[in-house]
Structures are given as structure tokens and as C-alpha cells.
Short mmCIF file of C-alpha atoms in Angstrom, two decimals:
data_model
loop_
_atom_site.label_atom_id
_atom_site.label_comp_id
_atom_site.label_asym_id
_atom_site.label_seq_id
_atom_site.Cartn_x
_atom_site.Cartn_y
_atom_site.Cartn_z
CA MET L 10 82.45 252.22 329.89
CA LEU L 11 80.72 251.37 326.70
CA HIS L 12 81.92 249.21 323.82
CA LEU L 13 81.10 250.34 320.30
CA ARG L 14 81.20 248.04 317.23
CA LEU L 15 80.78 249.91 314.02
CA LEU L 16 80.36 248.44 310.56
CA VAL L 17 81.59 251.18 308.22
CA PRO L 18 81.71 251.44 304.45
CA ALA L 19 85.35 251.50 303.36
CA ASP L 20 85.08 255.01 301.91
CA ARG L 21 83.79 256.39 305.23
CA THR L 22 86.32 254.65 307.53
CA ASP L 23 88.85 257.52 307.69
CA GLU L 24 86.06 260.00 308.56
CA VAL L 25 84.80 257.76 311.35
CA LEU L 26 88.28 257.21 312.67
CA GLN L 27 89.00 260.92 312.78
CA LEU L 28 85.82 261.50 314.84
CA LEU L 29 86.70 258.72 317.30
CA GLU L 30 90.32 259.81 317.67
CA LYS L 31 89.30 263.42 318.34
CA THR L 32 86.53 262.57 320.85
CA VAL L 33 87.40 262.85 324.50
CA GLY L 34 86.54 259.68 326.41
CA THR L 35 87.39 257.14 323.68
CA THR L 36 90.13 254.52 323.81
CA HIS L 37 91.10 251.00 322.69
CA LEU L 38 90.52 251.79 319.05
CA VAL L 39 90.60 248.76 316.73
CA VAL L 40 90.21 248.63 312.91
CA LEU L 41 89.56 245.44 311.02
CA SER L 42 89.86 246.31 307.39
CA GLY L 43 87.51 244.43 305.08
CA ALA L 44 86.20 242.30 307.88
CA SER L 45 82.52 243.14 307.37
CA ARG L 46 80.69 241.15 304.74
CA ASP L 47 77.10 242.39 305.24
CA PRO L 48 77.29 245.30 304.79
CA VAL L 49 80.59 245.25 302.94
CA GLY L 50 83.22 247.42 304.67
CA ASP L 51 85.42 247.67 307.69
CA VAL L 52 84.84 246.86 311.36
CA VAL L 53 85.77 249.58 313.77
CA MET L 54 85.69 249.01 317.55
CA CYS L 55 86.44 251.19 320.51
CA ASP L 56 85.59 251.80 324.14
CA VAL L 57 84.02 255.13 325.19
CA ALA L 58 83.19 256.59 328.55
CA ARG L 59 79.43 256.52 329.26
CA GLU L 60 79.35 260.29 329.70
CA ALA L 61 80.70 260.83 326.19
CA GLY L 62 78.58 258.12 324.58
CA ASP L 63 75.38 260.10 323.75
CA GLY L 64 77.24 262.90 321.95
CA LEU L 65 79.27 260.42 320.02
CA LEU L 66 76.26 258.45 318.94
CA ALA L 67 74.57 261.68 317.78
CA ARG L 68 77.57 262.48 315.55
CA LEU L 69 77.69 258.96 314.12
CA ARG L 70 73.98 259.14 313.25
CA GLU L 71 74.52 262.52 311.67
CA MET L 72 77.05 260.85 309.45
CA GLY L 73 74.39 258.37 308.40
CA LEU L 74 76.25 255.38 309.73
CA ASP L 75 73.00 253.88 311.13
CA ARG L 76 71.74 253.77 307.53
CA THR L 77 74.84 252.79 305.56
CA GLY L 78 76.44 250.62 308.17
CA SER L 79 75.71 249.61 311.76
CA ILE L 80 76.18 250.93 315.27
CA ALA L 81 76.13 248.41 318.12
CA ILE L 82 76.64 249.22 321.77
CA GLU L 83 77.52 246.99 324.69
CA HIS L 84 77.92 247.89 328.34
CA ILE L 85 81.34 246.89 329.88
CA ASP L 86 80.98 245.55 333.33
CA LEU L 87 84.71 245.47 334.02
CA SER L 88 87.61 247.07 332.20
CA LEU L 89 91.09 246.71 333.78
CA SER L 90 92.93 249.35 331.76
CA ARG L 91 94.75 252.58 332.66
CA ARG L 92 93.73 253.92 329.24
CA ALA L 93 90.06 253.27 330.13
CA ASP L 94 90.47 255.00 333.47
CA ARG L 95 92.11 258.01 331.80
CA ALA L 96 89.33 258.18 329.18
CA ALA L 97 86.69 258.18 331.92
CA ASP L 98 88.50 260.93 333.77
CA GLU L 99 88.90 263.07 330.68
CA ALA L 100 85.23 262.83 329.65
CA PRO L 101 83.01 265.65 330.94
CA GLY L 102 80.60 264.90 333.80
CA GLU L 103 79.99 261.73 335.65
CA GLY L 104 79.10 258.42 333.97
CA ALA L 105 76.34 257.74 336.53
CA ASP L 106 74.53 260.95 335.59
CA ALA L 107 74.82 260.47 331.81
CA VAL L 108 71.70 259.51 329.81
CA LEU L 109 72.07 257.44 326.66
CA TRP L 110 68.91 258.66 324.99
CA GLU L 111 69.11 256.20 322.07
CA SER L 112 69.41 253.34 324.47
CA LEU L 113 66.59 254.61 326.66
CA THR L 114 64.29 255.09 323.66
CA ASP L 115 65.11 251.62 322.44
CA ALA L 116 64.52 250.03 325.82
CA THR L 117 61.21 251.76 326.44
CA HIS L 118 60.09 250.97 322.90
CA GLU L 119 60.67 247.26 323.55
CA GLU L 120 59.11 247.35 327.04
CA SER L 121 56.05 249.21 325.82
CA THR L 122 55.18 246.91 322.96
CA LEU L 123 51.71 245.35 323.20
CA SER L 124 52.49 241.65 322.98
CA ALA L 125 51.07 238.36 324.19
CA THR L 126 53.82 238.07 326.80
CA TYR L 127 53.07 241.59 328.13
CA LEU L 128 49.31 240.86 328.42
CA ALA L 129 50.08 237.52 330.07
CA PHE L 130 52.28 238.96 332.75
CA LEU L 131 49.88 241.85 333.52
CA SER L 132 46.88 239.54 333.60
CA LEU L 133 48.61 237.02 335.87
CA ALA L 134 49.83 239.85 338.16
CA THR L 135 46.25 241.19 338.42
CA MET L 136 44.85 237.75 339.22
CA ILE L 137 47.43 237.22 341.92
CA ALA L 138 46.53 240.64 343.35
CA ALA L 139 42.87 239.59 343.24
CA CYS L 140 43.71 236.68 345.53
CA GLY L 141 45.64 239.05 347.72
CA VAL L 142 42.76 241.54 348.14
CA VAL L 143 40.20 238.78 348.83
CA LEU L 144 42.48 237.09 351.38
CA ASP L 145 43.68 240.44 352.69
CA ASN L 146 47.18 239.07 352.22
CA ALA L 147 49.91 241.76 351.88
CA ILE L 148 52.46 239.20 350.69
CA LEU L 149 50.40 238.34 347.65
CA ILE L 150 49.91 242.02 346.97
CA VAL L 151 53.66 242.62 346.97
CA GLY L 152 54.23 239.62 344.76
CA ALA L 153 51.66 240.92 342.27
CA MET L 154 53.36 244.29 342.14
CA ALA L 155 56.70 242.68 341.34
CA VAL L 156 55.22 240.63 338.54
CA GLY L 157 53.43 243.51 336.81
CA PRO L 158 55.21 244.94 333.70
CA GLU L 159 53.35 248.23 333.56
CA PHE L 160 56.32 250.42 334.31
CA GLY L 161 57.64 249.88 330.83
CA PRO L 162 54.76 251.72 329.04
CA LEU L 163 54.80 254.37 331.76
CA ALA L 164 58.53 255.06 331.14
CA GLY L 165 57.80 254.99 327.41
CA ILE L 166 55.24 257.81 327.70
CA SER L 167 57.64 259.93 329.75
CA THR L 168 60.48 259.32 327.30
CA ALA L 169 58.21 260.14 324.34
CA LEU L 170 57.07 263.36 325.94
CA VAL L 171 60.62 264.55 326.61
CA ARG L 172 61.98 263.40 323.21
CA ARG L 173 58.83 264.58 321.38
CA ALA L 174 58.26 261.12 319.88
CA PRO L 175 54.51 260.77 319.21
CA ARG L 176 54.71 257.25 317.85
CA LEU L 177 56.36 255.96 321.01
CA ALA L 178 53.78 257.87 323.11
CA TRP L 179 50.81 256.27 321.29
CA ARG L 180 52.46 252.84 321.39
CA SER L 181 53.04 253.11 325.11
CA LEU L 182 49.52 254.51 325.82
CA LEU L 183 48.00 251.71 323.76
CA ALA L 184 49.93 249.09 325.72
CA LEU L 185 48.90 250.68 329.00
CA VAL L 186 45.22 251.05 328.23
CA VAL L 187 44.63 247.83 326.40
CA GLY L 188 46.83 245.89 328.86
CA PHE L 189 44.89 246.95 331.95
CA ALA L 190 41.55 246.60 330.17
CA VAL L 191 42.33 243.01 329.17
CA ALA L 192 43.80 242.23 332.59
CA MET L 193 40.73 243.55 334.45
CA VAL L 194 38.28 241.73 332.15
CA LEU L 195 40.12 238.46 332.59
CA THR L 196 40.29 239.06 336.37
CA CYS L 197 36.54 239.60 336.41
CA GLY L 198 36.13 236.15 334.75
CA PHE L 199 38.63 234.71 337.22
CA SER L 200 36.68 236.15 340.10
CA TYR L 201 33.45 234.65 338.85
CA PHE L 202 35.14 231.25 338.58
CA MET L 203 36.66 231.50 342.05
CA ASP L 204 33.29 232.46 343.42
CA ALA L 205 31.66 229.54 341.70
CA VAL L 206 34.03 227.05 343.33
CA GLY L 207 33.68 228.72 346.72
CA LEU L 208 37.19 230.20 346.97
CA PHE L 209 36.03 233.90 346.68
CA THR L 210 33.07 235.03 348.77
CA GLU L 211 31.24 238.34 348.98
CA ASN L 212 31.74 238.34 352.76
CA ARG L 213 35.47 238.43 352.33
CA VAL L 214 35.30 241.28 349.80
CA GLU L 215 32.84 243.31 351.86
CA GLY L 216 34.29 242.49 355.23
CA PRO L 217 37.08 244.41 357.02
CA ARG L 218 40.46 244.18 355.27
CA PRO L 219 42.91 246.12 357.39
CA ASN L 220 45.99 245.08 355.28
CA THR L 221 44.55 245.94 351.85
CA SER L 222 41.77 248.52 352.40
CA PHE L 223 44.16 251.30 351.34
CA ILE L 224 43.94 250.00 347.74
CA TRP L 225 40.43 251.42 347.24
CA GLN L 226 40.79 254.47 349.49
CA PRO L 227 43.03 256.82 347.51
CA ASP L 228 44.45 260.00 349.02
CA TRP L 229 47.24 262.44 348.34
CA MET L 230 49.75 260.12 349.99
CA SER L 231 49.13 257.67 347.18
CA PHE L 232 50.09 260.30 344.63
CA VAL L 233 53.19 261.28 346.60
CA VAL L 234 54.37 257.65 346.79
CA ALA L 235 53.70 257.16 343.06
CA PHE L 236 55.59 260.34 342.28
CA LEU L 237 58.64 259.32 344.29
CA ALA L 238 58.55 255.85 342.79
CA GLY L 239 58.39 257.38 339.32
CA VAL L 240 61.54 259.41 339.97
CA ALA L 241 63.40 256.37 341.35
CA GLY L 242 62.27 254.17 338.41
CA THR L 243 63.32 256.66 335.79
CA LEU L 244 66.73 257.13 337.46
CA SER L 245 67.23 253.42 337.55
CA LEU L 246 66.54 253.18 333.81
CA THR L 247 68.80 256.13 332.83
CA SER L 248 71.68 254.99 335.10
CA ALA L 249 71.40 251.29 334.12
CA LYS L 250 70.74 250.33 337.73
CA SER L 251 67.84 247.97 337.02
CA GLY L 252 67.85 246.48 340.51
CA ALA L 253 66.04 249.60 341.79
CA LEU L 254 63.05 248.80 339.53
CA VAL L 255 62.06 245.95 341.87
CA GLY L 256 61.65 248.40 344.70
CA VAL L 257 59.72 250.73 342.47
CA ALA L 258 57.43 247.88 341.39
CA ILE L 259 56.44 247.03 344.91
CA SER L 260 55.91 250.62 345.97
CA VAL L 261 52.95 251.64 343.82
CA THR L 262 49.57 249.90 343.88
CA THR L 263 48.72 249.98 340.18
CA VAL L 264 48.08 246.26 339.64
CA PRO L 265 46.42 245.70 343.05
CA ALA L 266 44.10 248.63 342.39
CA ALA L 267 43.08 247.20 339.00
CA ALA L 268 42.51 243.78 340.66
CA ASN L 269 40.39 245.24 343.51
CA ALA L 270 38.31 247.14 340.96
CA ALA L 271 37.64 243.91 338.99
CA VAL L 272 36.76 241.83 342.06
CA ALA L 273 34.49 244.50 343.53
CA PHE L 274 32.74 244.89 340.20
CA THR L 275 31.90 241.21 340.07
CA TYR L 276 30.07 241.57 343.45
CA GLY L 277 28.37 244.82 342.47
CA ASP L 278 30.30 246.95 344.95
CA TYR L 279 30.67 249.95 342.73
CA ALA L 280 31.99 252.18 345.52
CA GLN L 281 35.07 250.00 345.81
CA THR L 282 35.29 249.76 342.01
CA TRP L 283 35.31 253.57 341.70
CA GLY L 284 37.77 254.04 344.55
CA SER L 285 40.13 251.41 343.12
CA SER L 286 39.92 252.89 339.63
CA THR L 287 40.66 256.36 341.07
CA GLN L 288 43.63 254.91 342.89
CA LEU L 289 44.85 253.29 339.60
CA VAL L 290 44.61 256.53 337.59
CA LEU L 291 46.17 258.52 340.40
CA ASN L 292 49.19 256.26 340.59
CA LEU L 293 49.65 256.02 336.82
CA ALA L 294 49.49 259.82 336.53
CA GLY L 295 51.97 260.26 339.36
CA ILE L 296 54.50 258.00 337.77
CA VAL L 297 54.22 259.61 334.30
CA ILE L 298 54.51 263.16 335.66
CA ALA L 299 57.49 262.21 337.81
CA GLY L 300 59.21 260.31 334.97
CA THR L 301 58.72 263.18 332.56
CA LEU L 302 59.99 265.82 335.06
CA THR L 303 62.99 263.61 335.92
CA LEU L 304 64.04 263.15 332.27
CA ALA L 305 63.47 266.78 331.47
CA THR L 306 65.67 267.80 334.44
CA GLN L 307 68.42 265.34 333.41
CA LYS L 308 68.28 266.69 329.86
CA LEU L 309 68.60 270.22 331.07
CA LEU L 310 71.43 269.52 333.52
CA TRP L 311 73.41 267.47 331.00
CA ALA L 312 72.97 270.20 328.31
CA ARG L 313 75.83 272.16 329.87
CA HIS L 314 78.20 269.46 328.53
CA GLY L 315 76.91 269.98 325.01
CA THR L 316 75.32 267.47 322.70
CA LEU L 317 78.49 266.84 320.69
CA PRO L 318 81.55 265.02 321.80
CA ALA L 319 84.32 267.25 323.06
CA ALA L 320 87.60 267.42 321.10
CA ARG L 321 90.81 266.19 322.65
#
């Protein structure tokens, strides 16, 4: 279930109430007349089944409530109510399959913003992965994968392609390209420093690394894994099951590939640099393609329920 809190101009309250009362999947309707001070108006609250949420939000935005008032949404973890159960049963489809496009766009917009925090996490993840590839330590590689925040911009590109939002696409692409460029440059500097103090050596980089050699030897299996991880990650975002993102993060060698490319470059091993860069591009492309196809499929399957809320 979702909880909606609406700030409504007083002259539009009756219109909003009529929409909410007629929409299948809504319940627990509350009206606080004159309670809103900024903007001035009424506060209207209700609970709505997740599967009816996207259509209802579309209608509220068509009414201009996002401009003249406010629309706030919260996820309800537990609702002990027969009315809520009945509302969920009456709403078309299954809540787990529903996509809240406004929520998804907002989430990917935030996750794909090029910020100091984003650059710090991506750079730190790449440096951790650099230690992992030099030491041939799979545990460090997995840890670096979990730290990396690159799935946000990848999901942003997929969302932008499906929703035809060029600004989100460019924002996400900028975060992805600039983020990896900065992380790899800093990792090169980190590698030079570690070599100077004797912690990184060329023999370790050029020697046999059975646990991490796959990072710079891309093949079609790398693309298949990236594609499957992209599907799983996209489904976890649209179904609000964020726990699955951890598994996605440690499935695809994006950050380790960038790290291996940077370390190999510092030692002049351009074969490894090229192989790692190819692995990086292959994995990024696999996730974007998978995410775009997954969202397009969900949009197509959910279209049979209509974009507008069903009447009672």
C-alpha cells in the first residue's frame, strides 16, 4: 500500500475527493479542512493500492495539483485493516508487478546526479578493486563491487530511454562517463603511490592471477551475466525490493574492470588495459540494454490495465 498526502487549494478539494472516492484501490480517506498553510488550502490523505498508484498520480498531475499544491507519497510497510485488504483485492493486477514511474524517475534522477559523494564512492570502490587485482584477492573484488554506485546512472539511462526523457539520459550519461574517468585517473595516481612505497609491484600485475584474470579477458559470458544482472537490478528498483541490488552489484565486474585498466596502464601493460576497458564497456552496455528491455516489457504488460485509475 501507498500513503498519499495531498495539499489541495480549497476550490479544488471537491474535485480531488471525487477522483479519490471513484478510484478503485483507495481507502482510509481523510480531509483536514484549512490545515495547509503553505500553500493555503486543505490536507487530503488516503491509502491506495500500489497497483492503482501510477494511474492515480497521472490523474492528479493532469489536474495540476503538483503545480498548485503538493503530492507526497510514502510506502506503507504494514497496514492492519480489512479496508486496505479489500482495496488491494479490488485494484487491477498485482502490486509486486506495478511500476510507479514517477517514483522510479525521481529515484534514478537522484542516484544519477554527478556529486562529490558519488565521485568519492566510485573512486574508493575503484581503489579497493585495484588492491584486489594486484593481490589477486576475490574478497576485495567483491567488496569493491558492493561499494560502487554505478548502477544508479545505468538505471537512469534505461528509465530515460523508456520514458523518452533526454535530460535524465544526458544527466545519467554524464555521471557515468565523468565518474569512471575521474575514478580511473585517481586510481592511476593511487597505483603510482602504492608502487613508490613498494606495496604494488609490476611482477604482481604481470604474474599469474587465477582469481582475477577474468577481469581483463572479456567474453560473451561477461555480457550474459551483465544482462541478467541488469534485469534483476531493474526489477528490484521497480518492485521496491532494494535488497536484490546488493546481489546485482557483486555480479558484474564494472568497477574491477576500471581498476585493472588503471593499474595496468600505470605499468605500461596496454593489452590488459584494452581488455579491461572492453570488459567495462561490455558490462555497462549489457546492463543498459537489459534495463531498457525490462522496463519496456513492464510498461507493455501493465498497459492492459490502462493508465488511468479504474472507477468503482
